[in-house]
mmCIF file with all atom_site columns, C-alpha atoms in Angstrom:
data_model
loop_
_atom_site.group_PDB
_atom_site.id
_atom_site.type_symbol
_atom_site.label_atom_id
_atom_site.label_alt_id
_atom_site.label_comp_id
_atom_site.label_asym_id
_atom_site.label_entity_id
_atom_site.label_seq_id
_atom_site.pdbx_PDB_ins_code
_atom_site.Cartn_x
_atom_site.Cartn_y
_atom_site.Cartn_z
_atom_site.occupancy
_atom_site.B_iso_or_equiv
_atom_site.pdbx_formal_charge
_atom_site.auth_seq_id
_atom_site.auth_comp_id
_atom_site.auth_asym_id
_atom_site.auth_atom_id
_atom_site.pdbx_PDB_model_num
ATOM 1   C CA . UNK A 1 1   ? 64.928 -64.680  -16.365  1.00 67.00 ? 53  UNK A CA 1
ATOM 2   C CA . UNK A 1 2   ? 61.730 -65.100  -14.626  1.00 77.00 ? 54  UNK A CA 1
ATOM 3   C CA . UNK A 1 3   ? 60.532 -67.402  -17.211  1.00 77.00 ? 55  UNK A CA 1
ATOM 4   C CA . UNK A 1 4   ? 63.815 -68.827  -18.422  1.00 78.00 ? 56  UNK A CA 1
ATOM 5   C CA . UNK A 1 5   ? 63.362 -70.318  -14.505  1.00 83.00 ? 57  UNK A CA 1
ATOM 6   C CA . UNK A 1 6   ? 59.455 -71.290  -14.879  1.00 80.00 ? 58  UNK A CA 1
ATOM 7   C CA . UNK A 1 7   ? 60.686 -73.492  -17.736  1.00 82.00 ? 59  UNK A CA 1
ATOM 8   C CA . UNK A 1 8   ? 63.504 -75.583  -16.078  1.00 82.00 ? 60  UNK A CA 1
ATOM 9   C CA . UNK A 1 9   ? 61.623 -75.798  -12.388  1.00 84.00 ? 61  UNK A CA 1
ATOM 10  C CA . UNK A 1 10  ? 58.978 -77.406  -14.657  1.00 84.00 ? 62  UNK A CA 1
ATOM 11  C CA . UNK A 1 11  ? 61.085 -79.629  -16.981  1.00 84.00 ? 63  UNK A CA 1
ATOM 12  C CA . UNK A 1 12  ? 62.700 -80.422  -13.332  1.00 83.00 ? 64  UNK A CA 1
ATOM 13  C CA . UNK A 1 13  ? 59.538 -81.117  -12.012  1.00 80.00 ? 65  UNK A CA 1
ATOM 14  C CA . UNK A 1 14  ? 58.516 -83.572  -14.995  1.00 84.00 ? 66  UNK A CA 1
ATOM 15  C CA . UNK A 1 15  ? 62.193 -85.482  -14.981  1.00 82.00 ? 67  UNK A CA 1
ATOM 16  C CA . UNK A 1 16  ? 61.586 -85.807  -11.009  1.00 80.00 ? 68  UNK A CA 1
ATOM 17  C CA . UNK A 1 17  ? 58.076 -87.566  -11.840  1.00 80.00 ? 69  UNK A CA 1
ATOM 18  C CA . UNK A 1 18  ? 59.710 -89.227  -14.612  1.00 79.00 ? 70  UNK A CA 1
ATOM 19  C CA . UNK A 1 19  ? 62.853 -90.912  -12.417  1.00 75.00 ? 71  UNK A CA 1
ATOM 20  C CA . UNK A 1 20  ? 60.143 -91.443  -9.266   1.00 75.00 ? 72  UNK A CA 1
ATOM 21  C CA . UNK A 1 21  ? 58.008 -93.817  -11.840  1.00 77.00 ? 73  UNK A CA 1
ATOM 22  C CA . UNK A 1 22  ? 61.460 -95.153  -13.076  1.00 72.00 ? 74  UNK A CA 1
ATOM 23  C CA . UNK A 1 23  ? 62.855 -95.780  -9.587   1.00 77.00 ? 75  UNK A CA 1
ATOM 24  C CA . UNK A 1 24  ? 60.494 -98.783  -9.596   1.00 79.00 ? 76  UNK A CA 1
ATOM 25  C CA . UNK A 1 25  ? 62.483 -101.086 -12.539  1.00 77.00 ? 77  UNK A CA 1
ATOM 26  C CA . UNK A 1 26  ? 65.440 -99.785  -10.412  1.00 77.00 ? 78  UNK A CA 1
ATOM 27  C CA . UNK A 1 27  ? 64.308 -101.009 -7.841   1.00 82.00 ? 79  UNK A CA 1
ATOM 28  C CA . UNK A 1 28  ? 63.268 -104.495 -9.228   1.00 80.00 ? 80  UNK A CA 1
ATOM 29  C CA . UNK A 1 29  ? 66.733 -104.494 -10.990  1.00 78.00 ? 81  UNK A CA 1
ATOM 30  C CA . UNK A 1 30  ? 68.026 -104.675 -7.284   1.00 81.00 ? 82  UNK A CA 1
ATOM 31  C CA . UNK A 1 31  ? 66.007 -107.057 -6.295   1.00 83.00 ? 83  UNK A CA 1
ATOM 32  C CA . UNK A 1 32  ? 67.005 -109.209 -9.476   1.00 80.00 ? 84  UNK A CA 1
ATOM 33  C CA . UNK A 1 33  ? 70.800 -108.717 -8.208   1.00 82.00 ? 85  UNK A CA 1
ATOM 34  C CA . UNK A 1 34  ? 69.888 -109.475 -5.140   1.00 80.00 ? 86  UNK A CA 1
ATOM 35  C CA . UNK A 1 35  ? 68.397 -112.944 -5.537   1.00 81.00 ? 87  UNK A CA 1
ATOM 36  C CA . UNK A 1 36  ? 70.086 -114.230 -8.457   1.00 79.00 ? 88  UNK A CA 1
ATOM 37  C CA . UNK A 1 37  ? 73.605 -115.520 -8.597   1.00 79.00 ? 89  UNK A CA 1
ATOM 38  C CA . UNK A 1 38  ? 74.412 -114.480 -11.891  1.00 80.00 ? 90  UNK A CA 1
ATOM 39  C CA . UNK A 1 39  ? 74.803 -110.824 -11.837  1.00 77.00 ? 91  UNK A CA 1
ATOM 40  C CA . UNK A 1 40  ? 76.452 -108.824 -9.129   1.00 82.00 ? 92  UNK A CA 1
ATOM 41  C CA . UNK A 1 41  ? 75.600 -104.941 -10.386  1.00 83.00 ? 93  UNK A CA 1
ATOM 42  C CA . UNK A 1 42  ? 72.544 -103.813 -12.411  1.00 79.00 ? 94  UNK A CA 1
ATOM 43  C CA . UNK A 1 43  ? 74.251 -102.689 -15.903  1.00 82.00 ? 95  UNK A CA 1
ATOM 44  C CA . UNK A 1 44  ? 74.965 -106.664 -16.007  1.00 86.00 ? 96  UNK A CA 1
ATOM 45  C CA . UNK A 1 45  ? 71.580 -107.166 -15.749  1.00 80.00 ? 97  UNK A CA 1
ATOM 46  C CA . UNK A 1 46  ? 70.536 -105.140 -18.881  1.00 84.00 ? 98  UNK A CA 1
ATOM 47  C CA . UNK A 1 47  ? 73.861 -106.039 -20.821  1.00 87.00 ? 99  UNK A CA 1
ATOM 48  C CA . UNK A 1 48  ? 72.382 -109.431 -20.470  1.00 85.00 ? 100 UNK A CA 1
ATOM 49  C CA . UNK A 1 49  ? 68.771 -107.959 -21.271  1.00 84.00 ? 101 UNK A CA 1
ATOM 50  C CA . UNK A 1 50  ? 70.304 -106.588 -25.095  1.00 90.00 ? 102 UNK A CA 1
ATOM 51  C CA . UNK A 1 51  ? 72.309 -109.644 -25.837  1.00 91.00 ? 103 UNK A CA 1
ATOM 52  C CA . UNK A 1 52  ? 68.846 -111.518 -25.399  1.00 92.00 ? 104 UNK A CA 1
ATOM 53  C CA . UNK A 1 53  ? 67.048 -108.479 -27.245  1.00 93.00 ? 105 UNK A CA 1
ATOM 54  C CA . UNK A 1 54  ? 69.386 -108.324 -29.905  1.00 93.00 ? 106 UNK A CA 1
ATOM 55  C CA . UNK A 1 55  ? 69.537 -112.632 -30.099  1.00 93.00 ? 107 UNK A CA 1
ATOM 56  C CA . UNK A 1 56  ? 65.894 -112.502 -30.299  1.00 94.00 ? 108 UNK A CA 1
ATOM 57  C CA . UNK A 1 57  ? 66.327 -110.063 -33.345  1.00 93.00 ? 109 UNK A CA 1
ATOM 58  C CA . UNK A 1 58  ? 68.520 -112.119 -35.243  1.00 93.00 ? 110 UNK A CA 1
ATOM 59  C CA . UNK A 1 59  ? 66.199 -115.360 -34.444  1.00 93.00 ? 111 UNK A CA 1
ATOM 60  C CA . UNK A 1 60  ? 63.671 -113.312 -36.132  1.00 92.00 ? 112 UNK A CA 1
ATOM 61  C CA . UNK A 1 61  ? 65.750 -112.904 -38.958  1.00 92.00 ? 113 UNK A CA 1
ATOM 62  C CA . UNK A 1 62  ? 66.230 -116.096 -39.199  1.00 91.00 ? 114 UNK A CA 1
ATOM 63  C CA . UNK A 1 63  ? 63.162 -117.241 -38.552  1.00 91.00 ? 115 UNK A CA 1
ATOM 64  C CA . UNK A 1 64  ? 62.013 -115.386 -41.608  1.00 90.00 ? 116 UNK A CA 1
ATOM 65  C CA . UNK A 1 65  ? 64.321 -116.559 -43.404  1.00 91.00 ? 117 UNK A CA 1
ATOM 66  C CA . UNK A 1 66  ? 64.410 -120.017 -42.714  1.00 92.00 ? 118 UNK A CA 1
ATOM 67  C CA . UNK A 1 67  ? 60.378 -119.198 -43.551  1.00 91.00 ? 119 UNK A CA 1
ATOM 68  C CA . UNK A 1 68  ? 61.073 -118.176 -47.241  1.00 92.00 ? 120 UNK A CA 1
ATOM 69  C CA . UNK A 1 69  ? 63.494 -121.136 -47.267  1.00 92.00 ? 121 UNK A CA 1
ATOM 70  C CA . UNK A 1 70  ? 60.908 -123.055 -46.708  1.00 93.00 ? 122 UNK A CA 1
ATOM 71  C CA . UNK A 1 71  ? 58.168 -121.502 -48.578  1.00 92.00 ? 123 UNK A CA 1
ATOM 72  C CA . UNK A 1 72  ? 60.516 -121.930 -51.279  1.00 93.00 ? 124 UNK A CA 1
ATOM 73  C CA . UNK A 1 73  ? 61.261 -125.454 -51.058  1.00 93.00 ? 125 UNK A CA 1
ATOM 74  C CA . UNK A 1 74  ? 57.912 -126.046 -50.668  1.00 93.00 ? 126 UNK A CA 1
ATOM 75  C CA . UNK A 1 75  ? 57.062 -124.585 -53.953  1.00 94.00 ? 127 UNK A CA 1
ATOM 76  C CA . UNK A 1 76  ? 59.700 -126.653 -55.857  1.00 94.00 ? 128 UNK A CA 1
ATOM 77  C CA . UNK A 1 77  ? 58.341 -129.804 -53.788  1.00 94.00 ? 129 UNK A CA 1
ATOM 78  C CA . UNK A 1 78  ? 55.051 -128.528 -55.272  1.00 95.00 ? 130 UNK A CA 1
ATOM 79  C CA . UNK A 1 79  ? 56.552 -128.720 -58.655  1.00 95.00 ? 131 UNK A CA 1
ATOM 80  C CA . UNK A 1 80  ? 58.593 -131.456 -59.011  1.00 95.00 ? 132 UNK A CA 1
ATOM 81  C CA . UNK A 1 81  ? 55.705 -133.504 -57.741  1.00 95.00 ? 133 UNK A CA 1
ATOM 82  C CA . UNK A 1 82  ? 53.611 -131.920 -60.313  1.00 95.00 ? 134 UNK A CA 1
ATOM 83  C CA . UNK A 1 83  ? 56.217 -132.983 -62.856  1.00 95.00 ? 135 UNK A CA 1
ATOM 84  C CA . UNK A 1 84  ? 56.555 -136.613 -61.378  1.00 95.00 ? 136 UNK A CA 1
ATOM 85  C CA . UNK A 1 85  ? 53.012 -136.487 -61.888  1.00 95.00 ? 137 UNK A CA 1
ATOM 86  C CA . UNK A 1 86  ? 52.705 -135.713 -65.144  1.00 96.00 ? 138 UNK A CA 1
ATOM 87  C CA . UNK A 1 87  ? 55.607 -138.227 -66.353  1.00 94.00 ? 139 UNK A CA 1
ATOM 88  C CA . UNK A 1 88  ? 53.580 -140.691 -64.384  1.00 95.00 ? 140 UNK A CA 1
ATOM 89  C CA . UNK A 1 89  ? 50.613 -139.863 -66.883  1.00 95.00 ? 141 UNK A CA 1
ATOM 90  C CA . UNK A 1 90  ? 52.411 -140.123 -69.923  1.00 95.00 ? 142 UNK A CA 1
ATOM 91  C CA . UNK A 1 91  ? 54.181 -143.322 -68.773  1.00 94.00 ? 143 UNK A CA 1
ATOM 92  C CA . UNK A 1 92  ? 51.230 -144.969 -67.838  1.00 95.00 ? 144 UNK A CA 1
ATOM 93  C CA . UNK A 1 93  ? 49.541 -143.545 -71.231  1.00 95.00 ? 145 UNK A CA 1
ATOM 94  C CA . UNK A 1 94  ? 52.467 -144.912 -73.068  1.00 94.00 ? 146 UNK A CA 1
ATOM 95  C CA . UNK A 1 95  ? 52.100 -148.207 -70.983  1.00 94.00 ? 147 UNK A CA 1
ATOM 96  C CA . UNK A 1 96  ? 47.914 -148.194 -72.164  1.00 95.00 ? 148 UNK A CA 1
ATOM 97  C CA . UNK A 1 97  ? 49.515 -147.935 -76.070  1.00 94.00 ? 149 UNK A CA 1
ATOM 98  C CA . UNK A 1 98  ? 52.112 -150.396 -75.683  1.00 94.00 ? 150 UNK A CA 1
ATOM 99  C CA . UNK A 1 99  ? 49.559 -152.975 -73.599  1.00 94.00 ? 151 UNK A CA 1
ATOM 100 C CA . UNK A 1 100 ? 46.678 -151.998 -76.849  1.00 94.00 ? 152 UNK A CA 1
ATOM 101 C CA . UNK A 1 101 ? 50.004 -152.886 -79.080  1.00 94.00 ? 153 UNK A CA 1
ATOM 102 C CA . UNK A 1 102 ? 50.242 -156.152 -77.475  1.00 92.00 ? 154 UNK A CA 1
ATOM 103 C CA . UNK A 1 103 ? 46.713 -157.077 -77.383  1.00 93.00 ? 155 UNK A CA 1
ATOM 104 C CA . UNK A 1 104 ? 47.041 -156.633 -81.276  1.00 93.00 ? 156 UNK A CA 1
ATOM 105 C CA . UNK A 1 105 ? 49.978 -158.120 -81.827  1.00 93.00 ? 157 UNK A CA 1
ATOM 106 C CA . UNK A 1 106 ? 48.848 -161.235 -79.864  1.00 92.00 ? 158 UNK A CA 1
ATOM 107 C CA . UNK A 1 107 ? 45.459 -161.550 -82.073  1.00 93.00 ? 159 UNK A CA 1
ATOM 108 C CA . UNK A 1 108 ? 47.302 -161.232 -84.978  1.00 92.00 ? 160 UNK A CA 1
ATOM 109 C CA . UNK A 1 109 ? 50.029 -163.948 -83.866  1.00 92.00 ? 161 UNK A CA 1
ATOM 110 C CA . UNK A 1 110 ? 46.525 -166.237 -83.103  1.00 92.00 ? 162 UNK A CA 1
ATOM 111 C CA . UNK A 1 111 ? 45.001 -165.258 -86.556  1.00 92.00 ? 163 UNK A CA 1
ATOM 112 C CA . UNK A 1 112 ? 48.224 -166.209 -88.681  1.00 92.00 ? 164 UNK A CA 1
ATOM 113 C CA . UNK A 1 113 ? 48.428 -169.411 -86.450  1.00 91.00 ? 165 UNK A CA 1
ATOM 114 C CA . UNK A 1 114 ? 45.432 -170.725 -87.697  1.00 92.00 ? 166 UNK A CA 1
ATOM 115 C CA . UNK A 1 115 ? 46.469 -169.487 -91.352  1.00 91.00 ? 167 UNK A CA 1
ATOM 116 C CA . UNK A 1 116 ? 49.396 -171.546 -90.816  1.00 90.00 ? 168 UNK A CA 1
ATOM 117 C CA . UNK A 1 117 ? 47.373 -174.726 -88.981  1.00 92.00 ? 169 UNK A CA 1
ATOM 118 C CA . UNK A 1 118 ? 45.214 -174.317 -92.292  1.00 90.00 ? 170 UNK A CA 1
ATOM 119 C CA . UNK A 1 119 ? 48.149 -174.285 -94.815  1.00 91.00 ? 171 UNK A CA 1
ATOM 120 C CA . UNK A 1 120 ? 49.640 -176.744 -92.887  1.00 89.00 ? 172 UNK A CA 1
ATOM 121 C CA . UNK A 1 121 ? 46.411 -179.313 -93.161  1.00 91.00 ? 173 UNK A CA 1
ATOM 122 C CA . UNK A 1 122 ? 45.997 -177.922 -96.940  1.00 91.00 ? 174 UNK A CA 1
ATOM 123 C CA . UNK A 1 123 ? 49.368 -178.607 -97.354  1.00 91.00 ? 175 UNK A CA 1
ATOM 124 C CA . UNK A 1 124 ? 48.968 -182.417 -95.900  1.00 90.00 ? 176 UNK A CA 1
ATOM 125 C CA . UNK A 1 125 ? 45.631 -183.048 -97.741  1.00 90.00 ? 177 UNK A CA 1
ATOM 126 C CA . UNK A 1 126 ? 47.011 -182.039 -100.726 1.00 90.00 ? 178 UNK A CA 1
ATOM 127 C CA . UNK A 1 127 ? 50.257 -184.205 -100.181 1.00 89.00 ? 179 UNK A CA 1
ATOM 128 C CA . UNK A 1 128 ? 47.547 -187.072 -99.050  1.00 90.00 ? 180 UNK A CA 1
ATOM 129 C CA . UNK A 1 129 ? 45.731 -186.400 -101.998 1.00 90.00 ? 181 UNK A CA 1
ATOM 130 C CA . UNK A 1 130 ? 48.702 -186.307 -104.549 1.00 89.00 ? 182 UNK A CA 1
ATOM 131 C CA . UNK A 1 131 ? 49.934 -189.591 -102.701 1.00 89.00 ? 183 UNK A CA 1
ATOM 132 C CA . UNK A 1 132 ? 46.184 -191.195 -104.203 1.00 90.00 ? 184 UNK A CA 1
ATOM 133 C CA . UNK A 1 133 ? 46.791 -190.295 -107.557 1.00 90.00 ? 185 UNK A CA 1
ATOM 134 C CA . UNK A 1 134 ? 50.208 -191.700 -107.990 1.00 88.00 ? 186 UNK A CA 1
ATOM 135 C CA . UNK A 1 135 ? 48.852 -194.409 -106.337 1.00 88.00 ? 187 UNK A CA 1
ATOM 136 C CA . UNK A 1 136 ? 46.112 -194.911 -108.636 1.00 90.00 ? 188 UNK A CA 1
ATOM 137 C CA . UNK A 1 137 ? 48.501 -194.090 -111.863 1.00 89.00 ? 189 UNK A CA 1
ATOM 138 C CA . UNK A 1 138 ? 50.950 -196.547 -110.840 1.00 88.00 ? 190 UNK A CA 1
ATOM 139 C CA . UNK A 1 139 ? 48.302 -199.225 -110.818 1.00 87.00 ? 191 UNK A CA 1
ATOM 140 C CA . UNK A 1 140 ? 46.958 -198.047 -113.631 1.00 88.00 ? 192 UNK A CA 1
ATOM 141 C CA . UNK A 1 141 ? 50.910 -198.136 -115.473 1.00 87.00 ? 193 UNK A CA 1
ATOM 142 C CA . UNK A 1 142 ? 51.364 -201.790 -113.990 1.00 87.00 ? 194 UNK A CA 1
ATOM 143 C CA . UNK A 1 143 ? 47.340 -203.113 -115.803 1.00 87.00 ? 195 UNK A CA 1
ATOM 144 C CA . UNK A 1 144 ? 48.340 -200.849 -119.052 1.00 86.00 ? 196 UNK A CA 1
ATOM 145 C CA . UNK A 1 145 ? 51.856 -202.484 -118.902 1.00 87.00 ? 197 UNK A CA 1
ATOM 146 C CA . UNK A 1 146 ? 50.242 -206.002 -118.353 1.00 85.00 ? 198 UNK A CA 1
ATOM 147 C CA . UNK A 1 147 ? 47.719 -205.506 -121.085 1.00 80.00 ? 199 UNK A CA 1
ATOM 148 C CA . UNK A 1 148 ? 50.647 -204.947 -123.296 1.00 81.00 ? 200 UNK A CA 1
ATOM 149 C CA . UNK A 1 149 ? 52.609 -207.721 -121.820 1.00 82.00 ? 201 UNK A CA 1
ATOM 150 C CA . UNK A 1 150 ? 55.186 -206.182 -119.894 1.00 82.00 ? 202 UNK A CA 1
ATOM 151 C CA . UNK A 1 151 ? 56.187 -206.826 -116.342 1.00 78.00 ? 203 UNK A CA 1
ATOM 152 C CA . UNK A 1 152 ? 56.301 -203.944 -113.705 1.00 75.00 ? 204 UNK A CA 1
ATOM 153 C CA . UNK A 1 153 ? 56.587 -204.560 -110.122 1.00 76.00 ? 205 UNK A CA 1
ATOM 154 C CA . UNK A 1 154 ? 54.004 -202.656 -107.932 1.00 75.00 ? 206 UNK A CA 1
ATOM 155 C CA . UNK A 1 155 ? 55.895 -199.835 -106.064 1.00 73.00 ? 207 UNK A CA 1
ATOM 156 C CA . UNK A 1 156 ? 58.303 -199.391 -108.679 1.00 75.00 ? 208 UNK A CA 1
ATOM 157 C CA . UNK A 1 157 ? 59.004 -195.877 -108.444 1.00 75.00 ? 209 UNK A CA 1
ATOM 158 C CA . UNK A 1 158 ? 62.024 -195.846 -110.915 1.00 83.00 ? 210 UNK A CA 1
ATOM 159 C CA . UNK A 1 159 ? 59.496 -194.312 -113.925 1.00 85.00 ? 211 UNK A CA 1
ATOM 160 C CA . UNK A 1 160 ? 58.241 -190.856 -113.092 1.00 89.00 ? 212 UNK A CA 1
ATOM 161 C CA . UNK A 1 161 ? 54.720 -190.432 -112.582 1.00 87.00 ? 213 UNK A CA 1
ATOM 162 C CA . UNK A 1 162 ? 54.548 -187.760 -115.770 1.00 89.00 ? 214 UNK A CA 1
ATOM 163 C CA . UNK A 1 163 ? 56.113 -190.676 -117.543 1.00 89.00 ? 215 UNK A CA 1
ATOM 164 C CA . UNK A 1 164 ? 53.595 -193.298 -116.208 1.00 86.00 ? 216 UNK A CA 1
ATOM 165 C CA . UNK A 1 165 ? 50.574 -190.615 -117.196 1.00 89.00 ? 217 UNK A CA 1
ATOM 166 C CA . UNK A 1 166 ? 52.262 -190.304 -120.883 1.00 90.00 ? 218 UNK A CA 1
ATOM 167 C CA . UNK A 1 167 ? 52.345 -193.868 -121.299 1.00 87.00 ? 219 UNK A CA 1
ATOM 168 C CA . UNK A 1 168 ? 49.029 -194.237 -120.289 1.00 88.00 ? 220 UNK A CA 1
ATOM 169 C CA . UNK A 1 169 ? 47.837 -191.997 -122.444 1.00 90.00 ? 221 UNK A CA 1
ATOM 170 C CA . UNK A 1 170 ? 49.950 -193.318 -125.104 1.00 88.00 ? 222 UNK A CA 1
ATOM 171 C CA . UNK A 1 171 ? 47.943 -196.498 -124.390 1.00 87.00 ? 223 UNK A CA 1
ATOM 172 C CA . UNK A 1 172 ? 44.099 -194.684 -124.356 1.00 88.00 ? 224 UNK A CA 1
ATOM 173 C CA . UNK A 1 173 ? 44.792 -192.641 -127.303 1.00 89.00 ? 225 UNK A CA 1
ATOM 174 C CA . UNK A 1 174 ? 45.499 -196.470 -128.688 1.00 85.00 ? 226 UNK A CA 1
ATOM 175 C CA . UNK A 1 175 ? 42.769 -198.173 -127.239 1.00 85.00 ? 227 UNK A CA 1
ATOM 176 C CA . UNK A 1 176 ? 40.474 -195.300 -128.811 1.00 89.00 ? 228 UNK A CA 1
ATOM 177 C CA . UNK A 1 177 ? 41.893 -195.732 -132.269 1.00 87.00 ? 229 UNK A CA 1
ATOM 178 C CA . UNK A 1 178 ? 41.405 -199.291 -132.190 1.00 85.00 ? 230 UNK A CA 1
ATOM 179 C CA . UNK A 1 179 ? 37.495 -198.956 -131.384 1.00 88.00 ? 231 UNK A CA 1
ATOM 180 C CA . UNK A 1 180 ? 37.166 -196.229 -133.679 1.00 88.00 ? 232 UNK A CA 1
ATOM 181 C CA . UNK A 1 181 ? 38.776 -198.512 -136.407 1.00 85.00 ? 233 UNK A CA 1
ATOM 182 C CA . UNK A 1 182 ? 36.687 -201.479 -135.059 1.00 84.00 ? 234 UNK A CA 1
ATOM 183 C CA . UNK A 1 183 ? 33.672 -199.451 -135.928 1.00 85.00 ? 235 UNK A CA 1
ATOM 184 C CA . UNK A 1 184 ? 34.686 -198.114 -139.089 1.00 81.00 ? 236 UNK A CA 1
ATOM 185 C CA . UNK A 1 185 ? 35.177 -201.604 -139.662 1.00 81.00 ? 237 UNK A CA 1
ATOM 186 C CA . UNK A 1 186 ? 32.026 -203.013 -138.742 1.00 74.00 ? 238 UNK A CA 1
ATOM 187 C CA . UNK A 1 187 ? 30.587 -200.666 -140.896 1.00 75.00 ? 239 UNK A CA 1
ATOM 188 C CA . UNK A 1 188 ? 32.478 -201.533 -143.728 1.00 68.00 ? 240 UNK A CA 1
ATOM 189 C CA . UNK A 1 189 ? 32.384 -205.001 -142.917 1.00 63.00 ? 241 UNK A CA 1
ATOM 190 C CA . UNK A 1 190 ? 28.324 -205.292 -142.479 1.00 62.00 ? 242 UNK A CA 1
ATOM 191 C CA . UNK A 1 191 ? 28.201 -203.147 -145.677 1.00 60.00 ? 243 UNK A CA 1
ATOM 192 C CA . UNK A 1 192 ? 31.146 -205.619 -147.871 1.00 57.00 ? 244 UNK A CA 1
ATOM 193 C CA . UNK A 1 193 ? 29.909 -208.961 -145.597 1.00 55.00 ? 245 UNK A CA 1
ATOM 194 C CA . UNK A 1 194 ? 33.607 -209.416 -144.450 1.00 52.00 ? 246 UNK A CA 1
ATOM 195 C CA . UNK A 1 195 ? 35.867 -209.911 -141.269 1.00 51.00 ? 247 UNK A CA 1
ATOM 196 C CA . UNK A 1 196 ? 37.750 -206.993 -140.605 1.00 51.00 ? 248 UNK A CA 1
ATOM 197 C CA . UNK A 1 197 ? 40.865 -207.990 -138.760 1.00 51.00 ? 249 UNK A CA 1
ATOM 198 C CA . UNK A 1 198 ? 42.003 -206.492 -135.286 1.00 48.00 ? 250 UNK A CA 1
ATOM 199 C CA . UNK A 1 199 ? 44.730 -203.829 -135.240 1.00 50.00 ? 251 UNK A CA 1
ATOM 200 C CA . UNK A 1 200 ? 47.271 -203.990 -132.057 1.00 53.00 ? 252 UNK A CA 1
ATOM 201 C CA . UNK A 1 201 ? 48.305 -201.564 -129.292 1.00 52.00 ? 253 UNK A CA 1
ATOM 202 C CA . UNK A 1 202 ? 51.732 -200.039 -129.505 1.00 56.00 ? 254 UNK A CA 1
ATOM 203 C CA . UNK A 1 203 ? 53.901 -201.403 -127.236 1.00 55.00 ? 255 UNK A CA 1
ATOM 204 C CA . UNK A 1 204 ? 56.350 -198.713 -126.938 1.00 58.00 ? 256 UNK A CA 1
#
C-alpha cells in the first residue's frame, strides 16, 4: 500500500509540474480572449486553432496535388512540344525536297525552252530555206517553160513544186540526150564529112 501510494504521489507530482508548465498557454489563451473580439471562451479559441490546422492539411493536399498536376502537365507540355518539334523538322525537310524539286523543275522548264527556241528557229530556217528552193524551181520552171515556148506567169503557184522539179528534169534528161546525140554526131559527122541535123526538146 506503501508503494501503491509512492507511485501516485509521484505521477501526482509529475501531472502537477506538467499542468504548472501548461498553465502558461492557458494563460495566453486568456489573454487572447481577452483582447480579441472574436472569441469569448478559450475552447473557441482552439476550435478555431483545428479548423485552421485541419485547412492547412487539406491545402497541403492540395498543394501536392495541384504539384503532380502540374508536374504532369508539364511533362505533356514537354512532349507535345517535342512532337511540334519534330513535325516542324520533317515539314521543313519536306519543304528543302519540294524547294530542290522546284529548282529542278525550273532548269528543266529553261533547258526545254531553249530546245523549243532552237526547233522553233530550225523550224523557220528550214521553212526560209524551203521558201529559196521553190523560189529558185519556179524560176527555173518559168526559163525551162520559155525555152520550150510556153508561157508561165512568175508566182504561179497552180503547178506543184514536185511537178515543176519533174518537168525540169524531164527537160535536163532532154537537154543531155541532145548533147550526147550532138556528139555522137559530130563524131560521125567528122568521120562521114556530113551535117548532122539537131534533134528537139520534148515539149510535154
Amino acid at each position: 500500500l506503501t508503494k501503491k501510494t509512492e507511485q501516485l504521489t509521484s505521477q501526482l507530482e509529475k501531472r502537477r509540474k506538467k499542468l504548472q508548465k501548461l498553465s502558461i498557454y492557458h494563460h495566453y489563451l486568456d489573454k487572447v480572449v481577452e483582447s480579441s473580439e472574436d472569441f469569448a471562451e478559450i475552447r473557441e479559441v482552439i476550435a478555431r486553432h483545428d479548423t485552421l490546422v485541419m485547412t492547412h492539411r487539406d491545402l497541403l493536399v492540395n498543394e501536392h496535388e495541384n504539384q503532380d498536376a502540374i508536374e504532369s502537365e508539364r511533362a505533356s507540355l514537354a512532349k507535345f512540344r517535342e512532337e511540334k518539334n519534330n513535325e516542324i523538322l520533317n515539314y521543313n525537310n519536306r519543304l528543302a525536297h519540294l524547294q530542290t524539286d522546284l529548282e529542278e523543275a525550273k532548269s528543266r522548264a529553261v533547258k526545254w525552252e531553249s530546245q523549243w527556241t532552237h526547233i522553233q528557229n530550225t523550224a523557220a530556217t528550214k521553212t526560209l530555206v524551203l521558201g529559196q528552193i521553190n523560189m529558185a524551181t519556179h524560176n527555173l520552171y518559168v526559163l525551162v517553160n520559155k525555152y520550150l515556148g510556153k508561157r508561165v506567169e512568175r508566182g504561179d503557184t497552180s503547178v506543184p513544186t514536185l511537178a515543176q522539179l519533174d518537168k525540169i528534169q524531164v527537160c535536163i534528161q532532154d537537154l543531155a540526150d541532145i548533147t550526147s546525140e550532138i556528139q555522137r554526131l559530130g563524131t560521125a559527122s567528122t568521120s562521114h564529112g556530113t551535117t548532122p541535123g539537131l534533134p528537139h526538146v520534148r515539149a510535154d
